[in-house]
């Protein structure tokens, strides 16, 4: 259960520790131009869930004075390496754009090199940064509370995840598609007291709206053809503010954050072997 992560040390594989010096080097490989090379790992998720900052963490770019970036609308491409594992990773924007459509088409339909999909979610706590969208939510949709915002975000999350899983099914039907899927539940500092409930929703309760979509896809593909996992994560700590209401961060210290991060790296290592 995820709640154990905040009280127990993460036991990483011996080989992970052996290659620890490579982790930052793994993400500091020269940035490859968008469109160069075939995607091996694709990072997806709705806007503002933390895809870009996840990339920055793995690249060792998050310092004390690090500023959380604005919502990205561009495809981000990097080469990554851990031990013998060197891959091309693309982070696609959450917005419906031509760049996203082209990135999805390249990864799922153009070749057989795609190995993994990382899908980032946040338990419905996405920050609305665009002023036009924020005004639309407040005025046109009458979303006045954080609880209402969260339900709206979860609905959009299910729609996007369904679309991604449909693309995976289509891809595997013609001999392509990923070998593994990793669900990252970011912003754990906003739901740390509900870790087990969140774990059920995203992974262990196969009847939950999100997990059902995941396992329907896995059953369609075949369990022996794709591995999957889900992990909680806190990439940065920040209160959530909406319409004057504030949900305060409650992570419980940097130690908890590091344990969650180590667990994520361990899961990524195991899936990518």
PDB file of C-alpha atoms in Angstrom:
ATOM      1  CA  UNK A   1       0.000   0.000   0.000  1.00  0.00           C
ATOM      2  CA  UNK A   2       1.218   3.509  -0.817  1.00  0.00           C
ATOM      3  CA  UNK A   3       0.885   4.688   2.777  1.00  0.00           C
ATOM      4  CA  UNK A   4       3.866   2.458   3.636  1.00  0.00           C
ATOM      5  CA  UNK A   5       6.079   4.652   1.472  1.00  0.00           C
ATOM      6  CA  UNK A   6       6.134   7.460   4.011  1.00  0.00           C
ATOM      7  CA  UNK A   7       7.245   5.253   6.903  1.00  0.00           C
ATOM      8  CA  UNK A   8       9.412   2.618   5.257  1.00  0.00           C
ATOM      9  CA  UNK A   9      12.714   2.952   3.444  1.00  0.00           C
ATOM     10  CA  UNK A  10      12.616   2.126  -0.239  1.00  0.00           C
ATOM     11  CA  UNK A  11      14.738  -0.911  -1.063  1.00  0.00           C
ATOM     12  CA  UNK A  12      16.153  -0.251  -4.504  1.00  0.00           C
ATOM     13  CA  UNK A  13      17.830  -2.904  -6.651  1.00  0.00           C
ATOM     14  CA  UNK A  14      21.554  -3.329  -6.089  1.00  0.00           C
ATOM     15  CA  UNK A  15      22.133  -2.544  -9.746  1.00  0.00           C
ATOM     16  CA  UNK A  16      20.276   0.753  -9.320  1.00  0.00           C
ATOM     17  CA  UNK A  17      22.734   1.851  -6.639  1.00  0.00           C
ATOM     18  CA  UNK A  18      25.578   0.643  -8.776  1.00  0.00           C
ATOM     19  CA  UNK A  19      24.483   2.997 -11.536  1.00  0.00           C
ATOM     20  CA  UNK A  20      23.407   5.935  -9.371  1.00  0.00           C
ATOM     21  CA  UNK A  21      26.114   8.230 -10.825  1.00  0.00           C
ATOM     22  CA  UNK A  22      24.512   7.761 -14.225  1.00  0.00           C
ATOM     23  CA  UNK A  23      21.081   9.085 -13.207  1.00  0.00           C
ATOM     24  CA  UNK A  24      21.758  12.744 -13.834  1.00  0.00           C
ATOM     25  CA  UNK A  25      24.061  11.939 -16.714  1.00  0.00           C
ATOM     26  CA  UNK A  26      21.194   9.814 -18.049  1.00  0.00           C
ATOM     27  CA  UNK A  27      19.059  12.943 -18.346  1.00  0.00           C
ATOM     28  CA  UNK A  28      21.847  15.361 -19.252  1.00  0.00           C
ATOM     29  CA  UNK A  29      22.448  13.866 -22.651  1.00  0.00           C
ATOM     30  CA  UNK A  30      22.325  16.406 -25.402  1.00  0.00           C
ATOM     31  CA  UNK A  31      18.806  17.535 -26.226  1.00  0.00           C
ATOM     32  CA  UNK A  32      17.809  16.053 -29.533  1.00  0.00           C
ATOM     33  CA  UNK A  33      15.893  18.153 -32.004  1.00  0.00           C
ATOM     34  CA  UNK A  34      12.148  17.525 -32.133  1.00  0.00           C
ATOM     35  CA  UNK A  35      11.512  14.954 -34.801  1.00  0.00           C
ATOM     36  CA  UNK A  36      14.994  13.492 -34.676  1.00  0.00           C
ATOM     37  CA  UNK A  37      15.024   9.810 -33.867  1.00  0.00           C
ATOM     38  CA  UNK A  38      12.216   7.461 -32.959  1.00  0.00           C
ATOM     39  CA  UNK A  39      10.434   7.817 -29.638  1.00  0.00           C
ATOM     40  CA  UNK A  40      11.218   5.089 -27.088  1.00  0.00           C
ATOM     41  CA  UNK A  41       9.370   6.557 -24.108  1.00  0.00           C
ATOM     42  CA  UNK A  42       6.530   9.066 -24.256  1.00  0.00           C
ATOM     43  CA  UNK A  43       5.338  11.210 -21.338  1.00  0.00           C
ATOM     44  CA  UNK A  44       1.677  12.199 -21.491  1.00  0.00           C
ATOM     45  CA  UNK A  45      -0.970  13.826 -19.319  1.00  0.00           C
ATOM     46  CA  UNK A  46      -3.269  16.815 -19.140  1.00  0.00           C
ATOM     47  CA  UNK A  47      -1.966  20.405 -18.915  1.00  0.00           C
ATOM     48  CA  UNK A  48      -0.357  21.496 -15.630  1.00  0.00           C
ATOM     49  CA  UNK A  49      -0.004  18.012 -14.100  1.00  0.00           C
ATOM     50  CA  UNK A  50       3.801  18.251 -13.936  1.00  0.00           C
ATOM     51  CA  UNK A  51       5.203  16.666 -17.111  1.00  0.00           C
ATOM     52  CA  UNK A  52       7.772  19.388 -17.751  1.00  0.00           C
ATOM     53  CA  UNK A  53       8.942  19.603 -14.148  1.00  0.00           C
ATOM     54  CA  UNK A  54       9.246  15.795 -14.058  1.00  0.00           C
ATOM     55  CA  UNK A  55      11.623  16.166 -16.968  1.00  0.00           C
ATOM     56  CA  UNK A  56      13.520  18.871 -15.065  1.00  0.00           C
ATOM     57  CA  UNK A  57      13.831  16.706 -11.941  1.00  0.00           C
ATOM     58  CA  UNK A  58      15.284  13.814 -13.879  1.00  0.00           C
ATOM     59  CA  UNK A  59      17.640  16.191 -15.639  1.00  0.00           C
ATOM     60  CA  UNK A  60      18.939  17.550 -12.322  1.00  0.00           C
ATOM     61  CA  UNK A  61      17.712  21.055 -13.132  1.00  0.00           C
ATOM     62  CA  UNK A  62      15.619  21.596  -9.979  1.00  0.00           C
ATOM     63  CA  UNK A  63      17.603  23.803  -7.581  1.00  0.00           C
ATOM     64  CA  UNK A  64      16.609  25.775  -4.493  1.00  0.00           C
ATOM     65  CA  UNK A  65      15.735  28.785  -6.643  1.00  0.00           C
ATOM     66  CA  UNK A  66      13.941  26.690  -9.289  1.00  0.00           C
ATOM     67  CA  UNK A  67      10.842  28.381 -10.701  1.00  0.00           C
ATOM     68  CA  UNK A  68       7.936  26.134 -11.673  1.00  0.00           C
ATOM     69  CA  UNK A  69       7.527  26.576 -15.438  1.00  0.00           C
ATOM     70  CA  UNK A  70       4.373  27.755 -17.134  1.00  0.00           C
ATOM     71  CA  UNK A  71       2.210  25.228 -18.937  1.00  0.00           C
ATOM     72  CA  UNK A  72       4.240  23.947 -21.871  1.00  0.00           C
ATOM     73  CA  UNK A  73       2.799  23.833 -25.374  1.00  0.00           C
ATOM     74  CA  UNK A  74       5.880  22.377 -27.043  1.00  0.00           C
ATOM     75  CA  UNK A  75       7.178  18.863 -27.568  1.00  0.00           C
ATOM     76  CA  UNK A  76      10.230  18.303 -25.348  1.00  0.00           C
ATOM     77  CA  UNK A  77      12.769  15.755 -26.546  1.00  0.00           C
ATOM     78  CA  UNK A  78      15.723  14.298 -24.651  1.00  0.00           C
ATOM     79  CA  UNK A  79      18.018  11.312 -24.768  1.00  0.00           C
ATOM     80  CA  UNK A  80      18.195   9.363 -21.522  1.00  0.00           C
ATOM     81  CA  UNK A  81      20.549   6.749 -20.148  1.00  0.00           C
ATOM     82  CA  UNK A  82      20.684   4.524 -17.066  1.00  0.00           C
ATOM     83  CA  UNK A  83      23.366   1.887 -17.268  1.00  0.00           C
ATOM     84  CA  UNK A  84      22.941   0.326 -20.691  1.00  0.00           C
ATOM     85  CA  UNK A  85      19.482   1.860 -21.156  1.00  0.00           C
ATOM     86  CA  UNK A  86      19.733   4.868 -23.498  1.00  0.00           C
ATOM     87  CA  UNK A  87      16.469   6.012 -25.038  1.00  0.00           C
ATOM     88  CA  UNK A  88      14.763   8.927 -26.728  1.00  0.00           C
ATOM     89  CA  UNK A  89      12.019  10.396 -24.544  1.00  0.00           C
ATOM     90  CA  UNK A  90       9.381  12.846 -25.725  1.00  0.00           C
ATOM     91  CA  UNK A  91       7.126  14.903 -23.491  1.00  0.00           C
ATOM     92  CA  UNK A  92       3.960  15.914 -25.323  1.00  0.00           C
ATOM     93  CA  UNK A  93       1.840  18.943 -24.386  1.00  0.00           C
ATOM     94  CA  UNK A  94      -1.496  18.252 -22.707  1.00  0.00           C
ATOM     95  CA  UNK A  95      -3.347  20.680 -24.933  1.00  0.00           C
ATOM     96  CA  UNK A  96      -4.938  19.483 -28.167  1.00  0.00           C
ATOM     97  CA  UNK A  97      -2.439  20.847 -30.694  1.00  0.00           C
ATOM     98  CA  UNK A  98      -0.905  19.805 -33.994  1.00  0.00           C
ATOM     99  CA  UNK A  99       2.372  19.149 -32.157  1.00  0.00           C
ATOM    100  CA  UNK A 100       0.656  16.720 -29.781  1.00  0.00           C
ATOM    101  CA  UNK A 101      -1.179  14.966 -32.625  1.00  0.00           C
ATOM    102  CA  UNK A 102       2.041  14.572 -34.601  1.00  0.00           C
ATOM    103  CA  UNK A 103       3.884  13.282 -31.534  1.00  0.00           C
ATOM    104  CA  UNK A 104       1.204  10.696 -30.785  1.00  0.00           C
ATOM    105  CA  UNK A 105       1.142   9.569 -34.409  1.00  0.00           C
ATOM    106  CA  UNK A 106       4.922   9.235 -34.511  1.00  0.00           C
ATOM    107  CA  UNK A 107       5.109   7.250 -31.288  1.00  0.00           C
ATOM    108  CA  UNK A 108       2.136   4.940 -31.772  1.00  0.00           C
ATOM    109  CA  UNK A 109       1.821   4.489 -35.528  1.00  0.00           C
ATOM    110  CA  UNK A 110       5.111   5.144 -37.332  1.00  0.00           C
ATOM    111  CA  UNK A 111       7.473   2.514 -35.948  1.00  0.00           C
ATOM    112  CA  UNK A 112       7.983  -0.310 -33.443  1.00  0.00           C
ATOM    113  CA  UNK A 113      10.533   1.425 -31.211  1.00  0.00           C
ATOM    114  CA  UNK A 114       8.111   2.683 -28.546  1.00  0.00           C
ATOM    115  CA  UNK A 115       8.814   0.872 -25.281  1.00  0.00           C
ATOM    116  CA  UNK A 116       7.044   2.790 -22.539  1.00  0.00           C
ATOM    117  CA  UNK A 117       4.300   5.287 -21.750  1.00  0.00           C
ATOM    118  CA  UNK A 118       4.456   7.498 -18.650  1.00  0.00           C
ATOM    119  CA  UNK A 119       1.058   9.044 -17.949  1.00  0.00           C
ATOM    120  CA  UNK A 120       1.034  11.823 -15.345  1.00  0.00           C
ATOM    121  CA  UNK A 121      -2.086  12.604 -13.287  1.00  0.00           C
ATOM    122  CA  UNK A 122      -2.707  14.673 -10.139  1.00  0.00           C
ATOM    123  CA  UNK A 123      -5.916  13.513  -8.392  1.00  0.00           C
ATOM    124  CA  UNK A 124      -7.781  16.384 -10.025  1.00  0.00           C
ATOM    125  CA  UNK A 125      -5.622  19.141  -8.544  1.00  0.00           C
ATOM    126  CA  UNK A 126      -4.460  20.719 -11.811  1.00  0.00           C
ATOM    127  CA  UNK A 127      -3.834  24.447 -11.572  1.00  0.00           C
ATOM    128  CA  UNK A 128      -5.655  26.525 -14.182  1.00  0.00           C
ATOM    129  CA  UNK A 129      -3.050  29.045 -15.352  1.00  0.00           C
ATOM    130  CA  UNK A 130      -4.697  30.299 -18.534  1.00  0.00           C
ATOM    131  CA  UNK A 131      -6.778  33.381 -17.689  1.00  0.00           C
ATOM    132  CA  UNK A 132      -9.338  32.695 -20.413  1.00  0.00           C
ATOM    133  CA  UNK A 133      -9.931  29.104 -19.273  1.00  0.00           C
ATOM    134  CA  UNK A 134     -10.013  30.192 -15.623  1.00  0.00           C
ATOM    135  CA  UNK A 135     -12.691  32.786 -16.399  1.00  0.00           C
ATOM    136  CA  UNK A 136     -14.656  30.203 -18.385  1.00  0.00           C
ATOM    137  CA  UNK A 137     -14.594  27.779 -15.449  1.00  0.00           C
ATOM    138  CA  UNK A 138     -15.624  30.442 -12.935  1.00  0.00           C
ATOM    139  CA  UNK A 139     -18.307  32.219 -14.944  1.00  0.00           C
ATOM    140  CA  UNK A 140     -19.629  29.926 -17.673  1.00  0.00           C
ATOM    141  CA  UNK A 141     -19.333  26.628 -15.801  1.00  0.00           C
ATOM    142  CA  UNK A 142     -19.889  28.128 -12.344  1.00  0.00           C
ATOM    143  CA  UNK A 143     -17.018  26.184 -10.776  1.00  0.00           C
ATOM    144  CA  UNK A 144     -16.603  28.016  -7.488  1.00  0.00           C
ATOM    145  CA  UNK A 145     -14.895  25.543  -5.127  1.00  0.00           C
ATOM    146  CA  UNK A 146     -11.803  23.340  -5.195  1.00  0.00           C
ATOM    147  CA  UNK A 147     -14.039  20.264  -4.897  1.00  0.00           C
ATOM    148  CA  UNK A 148     -15.948  21.324  -8.025  1.00  0.00           C
ATOM    149  CA  UNK A 149     -12.698  22.098  -9.850  1.00  0.00           C
ATOM    150  CA  UNK A 150     -11.319  18.699  -8.912  1.00  0.00           C
ATOM    151  CA  UNK A 151     -14.377  16.883 -10.269  1.00  0.00           C
ATOM    152  CA  UNK A 152     -14.133  18.869 -13.505  1.00  0.00           C
ATOM    153  CA  UNK A 153     -10.446  17.992 -13.835  1.00  0.00           C
ATOM    154  CA  UNK A 154     -11.007  14.302 -13.101  1.00  0.00           C
ATOM    155  CA  UNK A 155     -13.669  14.176 -15.817  1.00  0.00           C
ATOM    156  CA  UNK A 156     -11.263  15.707 -18.341  1.00  0.00           C
ATOM    157  CA  UNK A 157      -8.520  13.355 -17.140  1.00  0.00           C
ATOM    158  CA  UNK A 158     -10.685  10.296 -17.827  1.00  0.00           C
ATOM    159  CA  UNK A 159     -11.479  11.576 -21.324  1.00  0.00           C
ATOM    160  CA  UNK A 160      -7.811  12.155 -22.129  1.00  0.00           C
ATOM    161  CA  UNK A 161      -6.691   8.839 -20.624  1.00  0.00           C
ATOM    162  CA  UNK A 162      -9.365   6.986 -22.600  1.00  0.00           C
ATOM    163  CA  UNK A 163      -8.055   8.578 -25.794  1.00  0.00           C
ATOM    164  CA  UNK A 164      -4.476   7.560 -24.974  1.00  0.00           C
ATOM    165  CA  UNK A 165      -5.466   3.985 -24.125  1.00  0.00           C
ATOM    166  CA  UNK A 166      -7.445   3.752 -27.388  1.00  0.00           C
ATOM    167  CA  UNK A 167      -4.324   4.815 -29.269  1.00  0.00           C
ATOM    168  CA  UNK A 168      -2.325   2.117 -27.476  1.00  0.00           C
ATOM    169  CA  UNK A 169      -4.892  -0.524 -28.404  1.00  0.00           C
ATOM    170  CA  UNK A 170      -4.855   0.561 -32.042  1.00  0.00           C
ATOM    171  CA  UNK A 171      -1.071   0.534 -32.075  1.00  0.00           C
ATOM    172  CA  UNK A 172      -0.730  -2.935 -30.548  1.00  0.00           C
ATOM    173  CA  UNK A 173      -3.301  -4.340 -32.981  1.00  0.00           C
ATOM    174  CA  UNK A 174      -0.752  -3.828 -35.769  1.00  0.00           C
ATOM    175  CA  UNK A 175       2.263  -5.085 -33.838  1.00  0.00           C
ATOM    176  CA  UNK A 176       3.401  -1.789 -32.333  1.00  0.00           C
ATOM    177  CA  UNK A 177       2.709  -0.110 -28.990  1.00  0.00           C
ATOM    178  CA  UNK A 178       4.496   0.082 -25.617  1.00  0.00           C
ATOM    179  CA  UNK A 179       5.808  -2.766 -23.502  1.00  0.00           C
ATOM    180  CA  UNK A 180       5.014  -0.946 -20.257  1.00  0.00           C
ATOM    181  CA  UNK A 181       2.796   1.786 -18.805  1.00  0.00           C
ATOM    182  CA  UNK A 182       3.637   3.823 -15.699  1.00  0.00           C
ATOM    183  CA  UNK A 183       1.020   6.025 -14.021  1.00  0.00           C
ATOM    184  CA  UNK A 184       2.555   8.842 -11.976  1.00  0.00           C
ATOM    185  CA  UNK A 185       0.176  10.480  -9.485  1.00  0.00           C
ATOM    186  CA  UNK A 186       1.814  13.844  -8.885  1.00  0.00           C
ATOM    187  CA  UNK A 187       1.034  16.477  -6.206  1.00  0.00           C
ATOM    188  CA  UNK A 188       1.001  13.915  -3.392  1.00  0.00           C
ATOM    189  CA  UNK A 189       1.544  16.798  -0.963  1.00  0.00           C
ATOM    190  CA  UNK A 190      -2.130  17.716  -1.484  1.00  0.00           C
ATOM    191  CA  UNK A 191      -3.461  14.221  -0.697  1.00  0.00           C
ATOM    192  CA  UNK A 192      -0.777  12.561   1.430  1.00  0.00           C
ATOM    193  CA  UNK A 193      -3.370  11.558   4.061  1.00  0.00           C
ATOM    194  CA  UNK A 194      -5.416   9.802   1.358  1.00  0.00           C
ATOM    195  CA  UNK A 195      -2.660   7.806  -0.351  1.00  0.00           C
ATOM    196  CA  UNK A 196      -4.461   4.464  -0.130  1.00  0.00           C
ATOM    197  CA  UNK A 197      -7.688   5.933  -1.506  1.00  0.00           C
ATOM    198  CA  UNK A 198      -5.779   7.480  -4.402  1.00  0.00           C
ATOM    199  CA  UNK A 199      -3.940   4.201  -5.048  1.00  0.00           C
ATOM    200  CA  UNK A 200      -7.261   2.368  -5.322  1.00  0.00           C
ATOM    201  CA  UNK A 201      -8.651   4.907  -7.779  1.00  0.00           C
ATOM    202  CA  UNK A 202      -5.660   4.869 -10.092  1.00  0.00           C
ATOM    203  CA  UNK A 203      -4.444   1.283  -9.839  1.00  0.00           C
ATOM    204  CA  UNK A 204      -5.644  -1.375  -7.415  1.00  0.00           C
ATOM    205  CA  UNK A 205      -9.446  -1.059  -7.584  1.00  0.00           C
ATOM    206  CA  UNK A 206     -10.180  -2.369 -11.054  1.00  0.00           C
ATOM    207  CA  UNK A 207     -13.775  -1.141 -10.821  1.00  0.00           C
ATOM    208  CA  UNK A 208     -12.805   2.518 -10.319  1.00  0.00           C
ATOM    209  CA  UNK A 209     -13.346   4.762 -13.378  1.00  0.00           C
ATOM    210  CA  UNK A 210      -9.632   5.280 -14.044  1.00  0.00           C
ATOM    211  CA  UNK A 211      -8.303   1.806 -13.230  1.00  0.00           C
ATOM    212  CA  UNK A 212     -11.058   0.184 -15.263  1.00  0.00           C
ATOM    213  CA  UNK A 213      -9.861   2.005 -18.389  1.00  0.00           C
ATOM    214  CA  UNK A 214      -6.289   0.894 -17.659  1.00  0.00           C
ATOM    215  CA  UNK A 215      -7.127  -2.766 -17.087  1.00  0.00           C
ATOM    216  CA  UNK A 216      -9.568  -2.949 -19.986  1.00  0.00           C
ATOM    217  CA  UNK A 217      -6.649  -1.879 -22.171  1.00  0.00           C
ATOM    218  CA  UNK A 218      -4.250  -4.366 -20.579  1.00  0.00           C
ATOM    219  CA  UNK A 219      -6.770  -7.192 -20.969  1.00  0.00           C
ATOM    220  CA  UNK A 220      -7.305  -6.206 -24.596  1.00  0.00           C
ATOM    221  CA  UNK A 221      -3.570  -6.200 -25.311  1.00  0.00           C
ATOM    222  CA  UNK A 222      -2.795  -9.235 -23.167  1.00  0.00           C
ATOM    223  CA  UNK A 223      -1.180  -9.203 -19.737  1.00  0.00           C
ATOM    224  CA  UNK A 224       1.943 -10.948 -21.006  1.00  0.00           C
ATOM    225  CA  UNK A 225       2.483  -8.190 -23.581  1.00  0.00           C
ATOM    226  CA  UNK A 226       2.530  -5.123 -21.329  1.00  0.00           C
ATOM    227  CA  UNK A 227       3.626  -4.383 -17.762  1.00  0.00           C
ATOM    228  CA  UNK A 228       2.121  -1.594 -15.690  1.00  0.00           C
ATOM    229  CA  UNK A 229       2.600   0.170 -12.375  1.00  0.00           C
ATOM    230  CA  UNK A 230       1.473   3.323 -10.586  1.00  0.00           C
ATOM    231  CA  UNK A 231       3.337   5.455  -8.058  1.00  0.00           C
ATOM    232  CA  UNK A 232       2.624   8.638  -6.050  1.00  0.00           C
ATOM    233  CA  UNK A 233       5.022  11.550  -6.438  1.00  0.00           C
ATOM    234  CA  UNK A 234       5.553  15.109  -5.282  1.00  0.00           C
ATOM    235  CA  UNK A 235       7.637  17.047  -7.783  1.00  0.00           C
ATOM    236  CA  UNK A 236       7.152  20.342  -5.962  1.00  0.00           C
ATOM    237  CA  UNK A 237       5.211  21.516  -2.940  1.00  0.00           C
ATOM    238  CA  UNK A 238       2.610  24.207  -3.489  1.00  0.00           C
ATOM    239  CA  UNK A 239      -0.725  25.190  -2.005  1.00  0.00           C
ATOM    240  CA  UNK A 240      -3.683  24.991  -4.372  1.00  0.00           C
ATOM    241  CA  UNK A 241      -5.715  28.196  -4.604  1.00  0.00           C
ATOM    242  CA  UNK A 242      -9.041  28.562  -6.397  1.00  0.00           C
ATOM    243  CA  UNK A 243     -11.493  31.420  -6.134  1.00  0.00           C
ATOM    244  CA  UNK A 244     -10.180  32.435  -2.713  1.00  0.00           C
ATOM    245  CA  UNK A 245     -10.176  28.893  -1.289  1.00  0.00           C
ATOM    246  CA  UNK A 246      -6.831  27.335  -0.355  1.00  0.00           C
ATOM    247  CA  UNK A 247      -5.845  23.667  -0.034  1.00  0.00           C
ATOM    248  CA  UNK A 248      -2.584  23.579   1.891  1.00  0.00           C
ATOM    249  CA  UNK A 249       0.336  21.286   1.155  1.00  0.00           C
ATOM    250  CA  UNK A 250       0.818  18.629   3.865  1.00  0.00           C
ATOM    251  CA  UNK A 251       3.671  16.448   2.691  1.00  0.00           C
ATOM    252  CA  UNK A 252       5.457  16.192   6.026  1.00  0.00           C
ATOM    253  CA  UNK A 253       9.013  17.051   5.102  1.00  0.00           C
ATOM    254  CA  UNK A 254      11.696  16.622   2.461  1.00  0.00           C
ATOM    255  CA  UNK A 255      12.346  13.045   3.637  1.00  0.00           C
ATOM    256  CA  UNK A 256       8.897  11.946   2.463  1.00  0.00           C
ATOM    257  CA  UNK A 257       9.422  13.676  -0.877  1.00  0.00           C
ATOM    258  CA  UNK A 258      12.728  11.862  -1.409  1.00  0.00           C
ATOM    259  CA  UNK A 259      11.206   8.482  -0.496  1.00  0.00           C
ATOM    260  CA  UNK A 260       8.435   8.975  -3.049  1.00  0.00           C
ATOM    261  CA  UNK A 261      10.991   9.961  -5.663  1.00  0.00           C
ATOM    262  CA  UNK A 262      13.177   6.936  -4.928  1.00  0.00           C
ATOM    263  CA  UNK A 263      10.138   4.690  -5.258  1.00  0.00           C
ATOM    264  CA  UNK A 264       9.374   6.243  -8.649  1.00  0.00           C
ATOM    265  CA  UNK A 265      12.934   5.668  -9.893  1.00  0.00           C
ATOM    266  CA  UNK A 266      12.780   2.073  -8.678  1.00  0.00           C
ATOM    267  CA  UNK A 267       9.486   1.469 -10.529  1.00  0.00           C
ATOM    268  CA  UNK A 268      10.864   3.044 -13.701  1.00  0.00           C
ATOM    269  CA  UNK A 269      13.990   0.913 -13.473  1.00  0.00           C
ATOM    270  CA  UNK A 270      12.025  -2.305 -13.060  1.00  0.00           C
ATOM    271  CA  UNK A 271       9.670  -1.577 -15.950  1.00  0.00           C
ATOM    272  CA  UNK A 272      12.507  -0.558 -18.251  1.00  0.00           C
ATOM    273  CA  UNK A 273      14.674  -3.637 -17.687  1.00  0.00           C
TER     274      UNK A 273
END
